[in-house]
């Protein structure tokens, strides 16, 4: 046992994780408690920015995608659902807040915590670890601790001696607006058990969240109020006092309070089970996961689950790197999240209850982001979860009225967020990497998804070979992404022996060429009649036919045919010049002013790492005559954009994609073209990394002589033998073995031979 | 075969039914199509009075409880759920309206049908029969026909040649108000199938109605609009055109239109299956009941079901009496209505989905009305349905957070409408009459219901023996009704050998005495300290401690102890004088001005027949020295309040209770005290009546010499033998046999001996 192994055993991997990273600025992460891919993300919310006030959109809502901003001085309460680093806000379901003294049912204003139930807090009184969060609520001298199981949020509130209150605010929501809550209901089943639900119309178009709450102390007295002004009917319904100790409450804006006797000094433990199906489902979840188990026991369980999940990759590096790596790995293991009850029931996108049978249904698929590296990562470190996620996608397509795979799957809803039909990439990557999936059903769903005529210009795309600008303001970026997606279908059809389909999609995969403007070598939007958009501005992110990006960055999105892309851009020299410019040019300040997903921290020269379309771009040098520049760029990105600081993330974590980029890149390779079996080499950031594989195998990566200066890969050895290709294959990893990088302060290999370069579609065509 | 039997065979019983009776004035009946106790009541709505406009209550809403008023000149469309004669409005779910020409998505104003999709119609173009309704929509020259199965509404629209439209307005509702619709959803599954749902917050607190619609012609094109001003989020959700031919629509105020090619002259047949559980449930209902069956076939089925149901009692009388009787019997067979899918799933009051197993779950229990005569009628003519209804009540109590039987059960909700816990009466009557019911569970539910401390003064009632006025404005009437309800529990506990419980409730059953004011012999509200209300006005219906009634009428509500009541009122002479006054006095005009449930047509002297509390009162003479007066009063009620006219009902039919009174009374007896096994004699209105019993038995009633003048019962023969008691027993009927009334123009029996009089609790006490 070497020193390193010894050290690893001495310290838990969870110790390296800092859930606060990304909570300051625009990381949109949350610091609260969850278990890997659990349905529960129980976390403090510091502000409740409504989506709009009197119809006026509140821009600040974007900062509060995860409900928590580190700079805020007060906490509103603890709600049970949060997304990890999304670029759109929602959820924040079922808020609990412990208080003492007179009952307040409104959160109050941020400037003065005395105006409501919210409380001030100090970061010095705050702890966040995987599966555990605690804070002291200063206004009430209450210590609040949170942990979670997959489907149960677990609270422990230590009140001062005397009476303690528990507020349940069923109106609280992230991305709230007047009327977001369509209906809510709360039943006091007995003095230690509540059930209920609420249905919201938020980003998730209609999201019913059912709950069951068990309490470790009996309720002494309780009350509820329906505060909605539009609930005109309530007065008629209520023939006797239903605001005090009446066990059945409902309405559009329901707030309830419960009082407990805390003179014995014992804390109140509250277990909140959620279900997307029914309160009966929530009860089953409560029983299956938390009944009879103490906070401490469940906290230890959560810790154990995280330790187990994080040990999928054991790495060595300096403390900052360890923190970066394990915090990144932690962030990749939050979304997608479980959306199935313990009994297998789940709510489908047809809003019917389905029985999953042999798989676990997942939701929160931010596919435009996560097809790139997050799902490829799962295919290495957790093929079983990947299998279930792919099954979830296929079930979605069966239940969808459009019969398509999800675009952005969110609590049994299709959010239609961003572009493309990237679920096909997940299926293709899964099939390539031997994840068990019904291939026939997969291909059928891929075909439906890529032929839905009314979705984002597909009808015209099929006719013209590109989406025309007059049909869609994001036409050029859509065309690029459709072409890649079509490549994954081509690839899958080939694998499954569907030659005719393969032929069709092989052609469609080359459609990206239709939007490359020979005048400047960049992608450009076109009109239906073939004309190029006039006076294109390759820097501007608005009105140029690209979504959340500019031509300067987006043009590189041809991951499946870099060789063809290089040709479109004028050949090797021009291509390198273009990439160099991208990474060194200064972007005009105006370029991203319309795109809230991109912040200054996420920009390197003109390269935008803070948003996804360019994530693979630093790896594209590997196809050129100057491959070592990949290592240079990646090191710059490591140093600037992944820092062990609370504001260390350069942009939204985007459900783990930003973090998955780091996890791969830090190990020295990246899945530039998911669906292929190749991982393109970059340059490692870690001295050592060991991937745990199925059947007890491991894949061990070492980076010899790695240092601040030694950022270049000089030579590579696979299983002890010199390795000359620009990429690893999936099988190379899954076989187990060792990968040895020898690092140097100067560039190594001058260029790869054609046969050593990674995959390009052009090779299949020519 | 006698002439009468021959005639009956020649004409269908359904021919006697006139569904229009009660649609003019305050009968609150609907003319549309349903099958007995079906979940569907598919009927034209003529106006959509909102519950309020800008917060101001619209009194007219009361007239539109069933959605249709005969005097209206236009029809808005055809919706699928209606209640029969309730005193509160709701439902009107899933409105379909066929039109031609340009698409209108608003109903338009009543004064000018050109302002919206509504259409004028003429009564000469309108037909209503059991299970069938048709009308010509003048504005569009469309013939609309409706029929139904238990769970499927079936439409046949014959359009003029050309294109025909179908509007589906998911905002339409009876008892509508801005925001009643919490959420609605519509999916175009394929060109002949739609699914969807809407959730309302109306009188039914939260009512999800799921549907599946099959179309006999393919949709040519379609569209949808979300018109709610508060749906701020819709713009963000919709990234491409979702208002035209986009198969997924949703919102708070959703209207959709579908266009069909009707150039072939063939009508469009539309089948709309409903479910309270899910769209999957609605699909199952559609398949099980209507798939592959034509309108004509389903219409014939509906006709057959009604003929079968009405033939439970075959009667003879003049044409007006036949119309009155069979229309009344028809009205008793609408509510309660099925609330279970064909697969046995139903939505419980806990809002979870339950599997009914071996019973059919029912809803729309207007128990304050229907415990009196409607449910006793079912115990004779359809014990099996009664069994299921009692099982439905018990399941409700199991699922209720209060663990109580329903007060007013409405689509999986507790409406808390009116007073008492009269479900106990149904259980007691069912047990007495050998309806199979879990007696242990029944008694447990009875005890919970009668001991719920926070419900309408029960805690004080148990302590003081009456509900004090300061606690409840209806205190005196509540006390009277609790005492009767408690008697049914006493009776049940005795039957099941629970002596201690029987003793407790025997005492509670006498609680009515605590509100009889010795000063005037009428019931009177009391304060908690025992003081009587000062200056009680026995005529006034408002502020006197009685709900929907005055002391003059309500004081007689002691059906379980008429002997004790007579004593409270000063003995036989005083009691008769009081009853005579009641039926002959003129009620001051002001007396009922605060009570919308009582109209002038429903008042006889000061006796109020148009509302329920007095329905048994004419029978109370049978306990006195002048029993023949019962016959006089009943004849007066027959003549004034049940007429073969469209406005022939004197008040709300109240889910069949007004009609059940007629069905019983016309046969010559009435269940004055449900829970006992006795039917007290009145005087028949029919020459002959034959009740079909189980096992092929019949109970035949004849009224010899019955005429306008011969209204008195001279003698009675049971199975050929002279019969001297004032009542029949349930067993007398169920044994089968004959009951022969000999009528006369002068009073017959002067008085009954004590042993011949019907039951009184006082006999058990003394």
mmCIF file of N, CA, C and O in Angstrom, chain A residues 37 58 80 88 159 184 290 292 294 308 346 349 395 404 454 467 472 480 601 611 620 648 660-661 664 669 689 726 743:
data_model
loop_
_atom_site.group_PDB
_atom_site.id
_atom_site.type_symbol
_atom_site.label_atom_id
_atom_site.label_comp_id
_atom_site.label_asym_id
_atom_site.label_seq_id
_atom_site.Cartn_x
_atom_site.Cartn_y
_atom_site.Cartn_z
ATOM 1 N N UNK A 37 -28.556 11.180 -7.211
ATOM 2 C CA UNK A 37 -29.710 11.063 -8.104
ATOM 3 C C UNK A 37 -31.031 10.888 -7.367
ATOM 4 O O UNK A 37 -32.007 10.388 -7.944
ATOM 5 N N UNK A 58 -39.138 39.613 -13.731
ATOM 6 C CA UNK A 58 -38.120 39.991 -12.764
ATOM 7 C C UNK A 58 -36.808 39.311 -13.129
ATOM 8 O O UNK A 58 -36.663 38.107 -12.961
ATOM 9 N N UNK A 80 -37.817 21.156 -0.707
ATOM 10 C CA UNK A 80 -37.380 19.774 -0.969
ATOM 11 C C UNK A 80 -36.905 19.457 -2.375
ATOM 12 O O UNK A 80 -36.401 18.369 -2.617
ATOM 13 N N UNK A 88 -32.492 27.728 -15.905
ATOM 14 C CA UNK A 88 -33.873 28.178 -15.742
ATOM 15 C C UNK A 88 -34.308 27.731 -14.367
ATOM 16 O O UNK A 88 -33.924 26.666 -13.902
ATOM 17 N N UNK A 159 -34.824 23.323 18.882
ATOM 18 C CA UNK A 159 -35.400 24.601 19.311
ATOM 19 C C UNK A 159 -34.862 24.959 20.688
ATOM 20 O O UNK A 159 -34.434 24.076 21.452
ATOM 21 N N UNK A 184 -53.461 23.364 -3.707
ATOM 22 C CA UNK A 184 -52.700 22.668 -2.683
ATOM 23 C C UNK A 184 -53.641 22.133 -1.623
ATOM 24 O O UNK A 184 -54.764 22.624 -1.474
ATOM 25 N N UNK A 290 -37.739 5.580 5.422
ATOM 26 C CA UNK A 290 -37.379 6.373 6.604
ATOM 27 C C UNK A 290 -38.087 5.980 7.891
ATOM 28 O O UNK A 290 -37.635 6.358 8.974
ATOM 29 N N UNK A 292 -39.130 4.705 11.243
ATOM 30 C CA UNK A 292 -38.402 4.057 12.337
ATOM 31 C C UNK A 292 -36.906 4.325 12.354
ATOM 32 O O UNK A 292 -36.187 3.762 13.178
ATOM 33 N N UNK A 294 -33.664 6.998 12.673
ATOM 34 C CA UNK A 294 -33.367 8.305 13.271
ATOM 35 C C UNK A 294 -32.662 9.210 12.267
ATOM 36 O O UNK A 294 -32.124 8.746 11.248
ATOM 37 N N UNK A 308 -19.707 5.889 -1.390
ATOM 38 C CA UNK A 308 -19.777 4.808 -2.374
ATOM 39 C C UNK A 308 -19.817 5.370 -3.801
ATOM 40 O O UNK A 308 -19.089 4.915 -4.692
ATOM 41 N N UNK A 346 -44.915 5.636 -11.302
ATOM 42 C CA UNK A 346 -44.447 6.976 -11.599
ATOM 43 C C UNK A 346 -45.441 7.677 -12.525
ATOM 44 O O UNK A 346 -46.268 7.029 -13.166
ATOM 45 N N UNK A 349 -45.340 11.296 -18.899
ATOM 46 C CA UNK A 349 -45.556 12.572 -19.570
ATOM 47 C C UNK A 349 -46.985 12.641 -20.119
ATOM 48 O O UNK A 349 -47.458 13.719 -20.486
ATOM 49 N N UNK A 395 -39.495 5.307 -22.398
ATOM 50 C CA UNK A 395 -40.862 5.356 -21.883
ATOM 51 C C UNK A 395 -41.503 6.698 -22.178
ATOM 52 O O UNK A 395 -42.673 6.790 -22.534
ATOM 53 N N UNK A 404 -42.253 11.285 -29.267
ATOM 54 C CA UNK A 404 -40.823 11.632 -29.364
ATOM 55 C C UNK A 404 -40.123 11.506 -28.019
ATOM 56 O O UNK A 404 -40.750 11.520 -26.960
ATOM 57 N N UNK A 454 -43.587 19.504 -36.994
ATOM 58 C CA UNK A 454 -43.873 20.825 -36.427
ATOM 59 C C UNK A 454 -42.850 21.257 -35.379
ATOM 60 O O UNK A 454 -42.952 22.339 -34.822
ATOM 61 N N UNK A 467 -32.382 24.384 -41.522
ATOM 62 C CA UNK A 467 -33.555 25.105 -41.031
ATOM 63 C C UNK A 467 -33.435 26.548 -41.489
ATOM 64 O O UNK A 467 -32.422 27.194 -41.231
ATOM 65 N N UNK A 472 -37.081 30.062 -37.915
ATOM 66 C CA UNK A 472 -36.611 29.920 -36.546
ATOM 67 C C UNK A 472 -35.400 30.818 -36.320
ATOM 68 O O UNK A 472 -34.436 30.783 -37.089
ATOM 69 N N UNK A 480 -26.844 22.822 -37.198
ATOM 70 C CA UNK A 480 -25.613 22.167 -36.748
ATOM 71 C C UNK A 480 -25.934 21.008 -35.804
ATOM 72 O O UNK A 480 -25.383 19.912 -35.917
ATOM 73 N N UNK A 601 -16.960 35.523 -16.412
ATOM 74 C CA UNK A 601 -16.055 34.526 -15.839
ATOM 75 C C UNK A 601 -15.913 33.311 -16.747
ATOM 76 O O UNK A 601 -14.931 32.580 -16.676
ATOM 77 N N UNK A 611 -21.003 28.262 -21.144
ATOM 78 C CA UNK A 611 -22.191 27.641 -21.714
ATOM 79 C C UNK A 611 -21.724 26.503 -22.620
ATOM 80 O O UNK A 611 -20.574 26.467 -23.048
ATOM 81 N N UNK A 620 -10.369 20.147 -30.350
ATOM 82 C CA UNK A 620 -10.364 20.029 -31.816
ATOM 83 C C UNK A 620 -8.961 20.192 -32.411
ATOM 84 O O UNK A 620 -8.715 19.756 -33.536
ATOM 85 N N UNK A 648 -16.409 29.606 -7.564
ATOM 86 C CA UNK A 648 -15.421 28.999 -8.450
ATOM 87 C C UNK A 648 -15.944 28.491 -9.777
ATOM 88 O O UNK A 648 -15.166 28.123 -10.649
ATOM 89 N N UNK A 660 -19.024 17.506 -15.427
ATOM 90 C CA UNK A 660 -18.599 16.306 -16.166
ATOM 91 C C UNK A 660 -17.448 16.646 -17.097
ATOM 92 O O UNK A 660 -16.526 15.845 -17.301
ATOM 93 N N UNK A 661 -17.452 17.859 -17.659
ATOM 94 C CA UNK A 661 -16.318 18.300 -18.483
ATOM 95 C C UNK A 661 -15.034 18.213 -17.668
ATOM 96 O O UNK A 661 -14.022 17.695 -18.119
ATOM 97 N N UNK A 664 -13.925 14.442 -16.783
ATOM 98 C CA UNK A 664 -13.226 13.836 -17.916
ATOM 99 C C UNK A 664 -11.876 14.511 -18.158
ATOM 100 O O UNK A 664 -10.832 13.860 -18.234
ATOM 101 N N UNK A 669 -8.895 12.984 -20.903
ATOM 102 C CA UNK A 669 -9.578 12.693 -22.166
ATOM 103 C C UNK A 669 -11.024 13.156 -22.084
ATOM 104 O O UNK A 669 -11.535 13.437 -20.992
ATOM 105 N N UNK A 689 -5.530 8.798 -11.084
ATOM 106 C CA UNK A 689 -6.980 8.591 -11.029
ATOM 107 C C UNK A 689 -7.248 7.131 -11.304
ATOM 108 O O UNK A 689 -6.626 6.545 -12.192
ATOM 109 N N UNK A 726 -4.624 9.471 -30.997
ATOM 110 C CA UNK A 726 -5.112 10.702 -30.346
ATOM 111 C C UNK A 726 -6.280 10.436 -29.424
ATOM 112 O O UNK A 726 -6.810 11.354 -28.814
ATOM 113 N N UNK A 743 4.294 13.644 -18.711
ATOM 114 C CA UNK A 743 4.091 15.062 -18.953
ATOM 115 C C UNK A 743 5.447 15.760 -19.164
ATOM 116 O O UNK A 743 6.485 15.288 -18.716
#
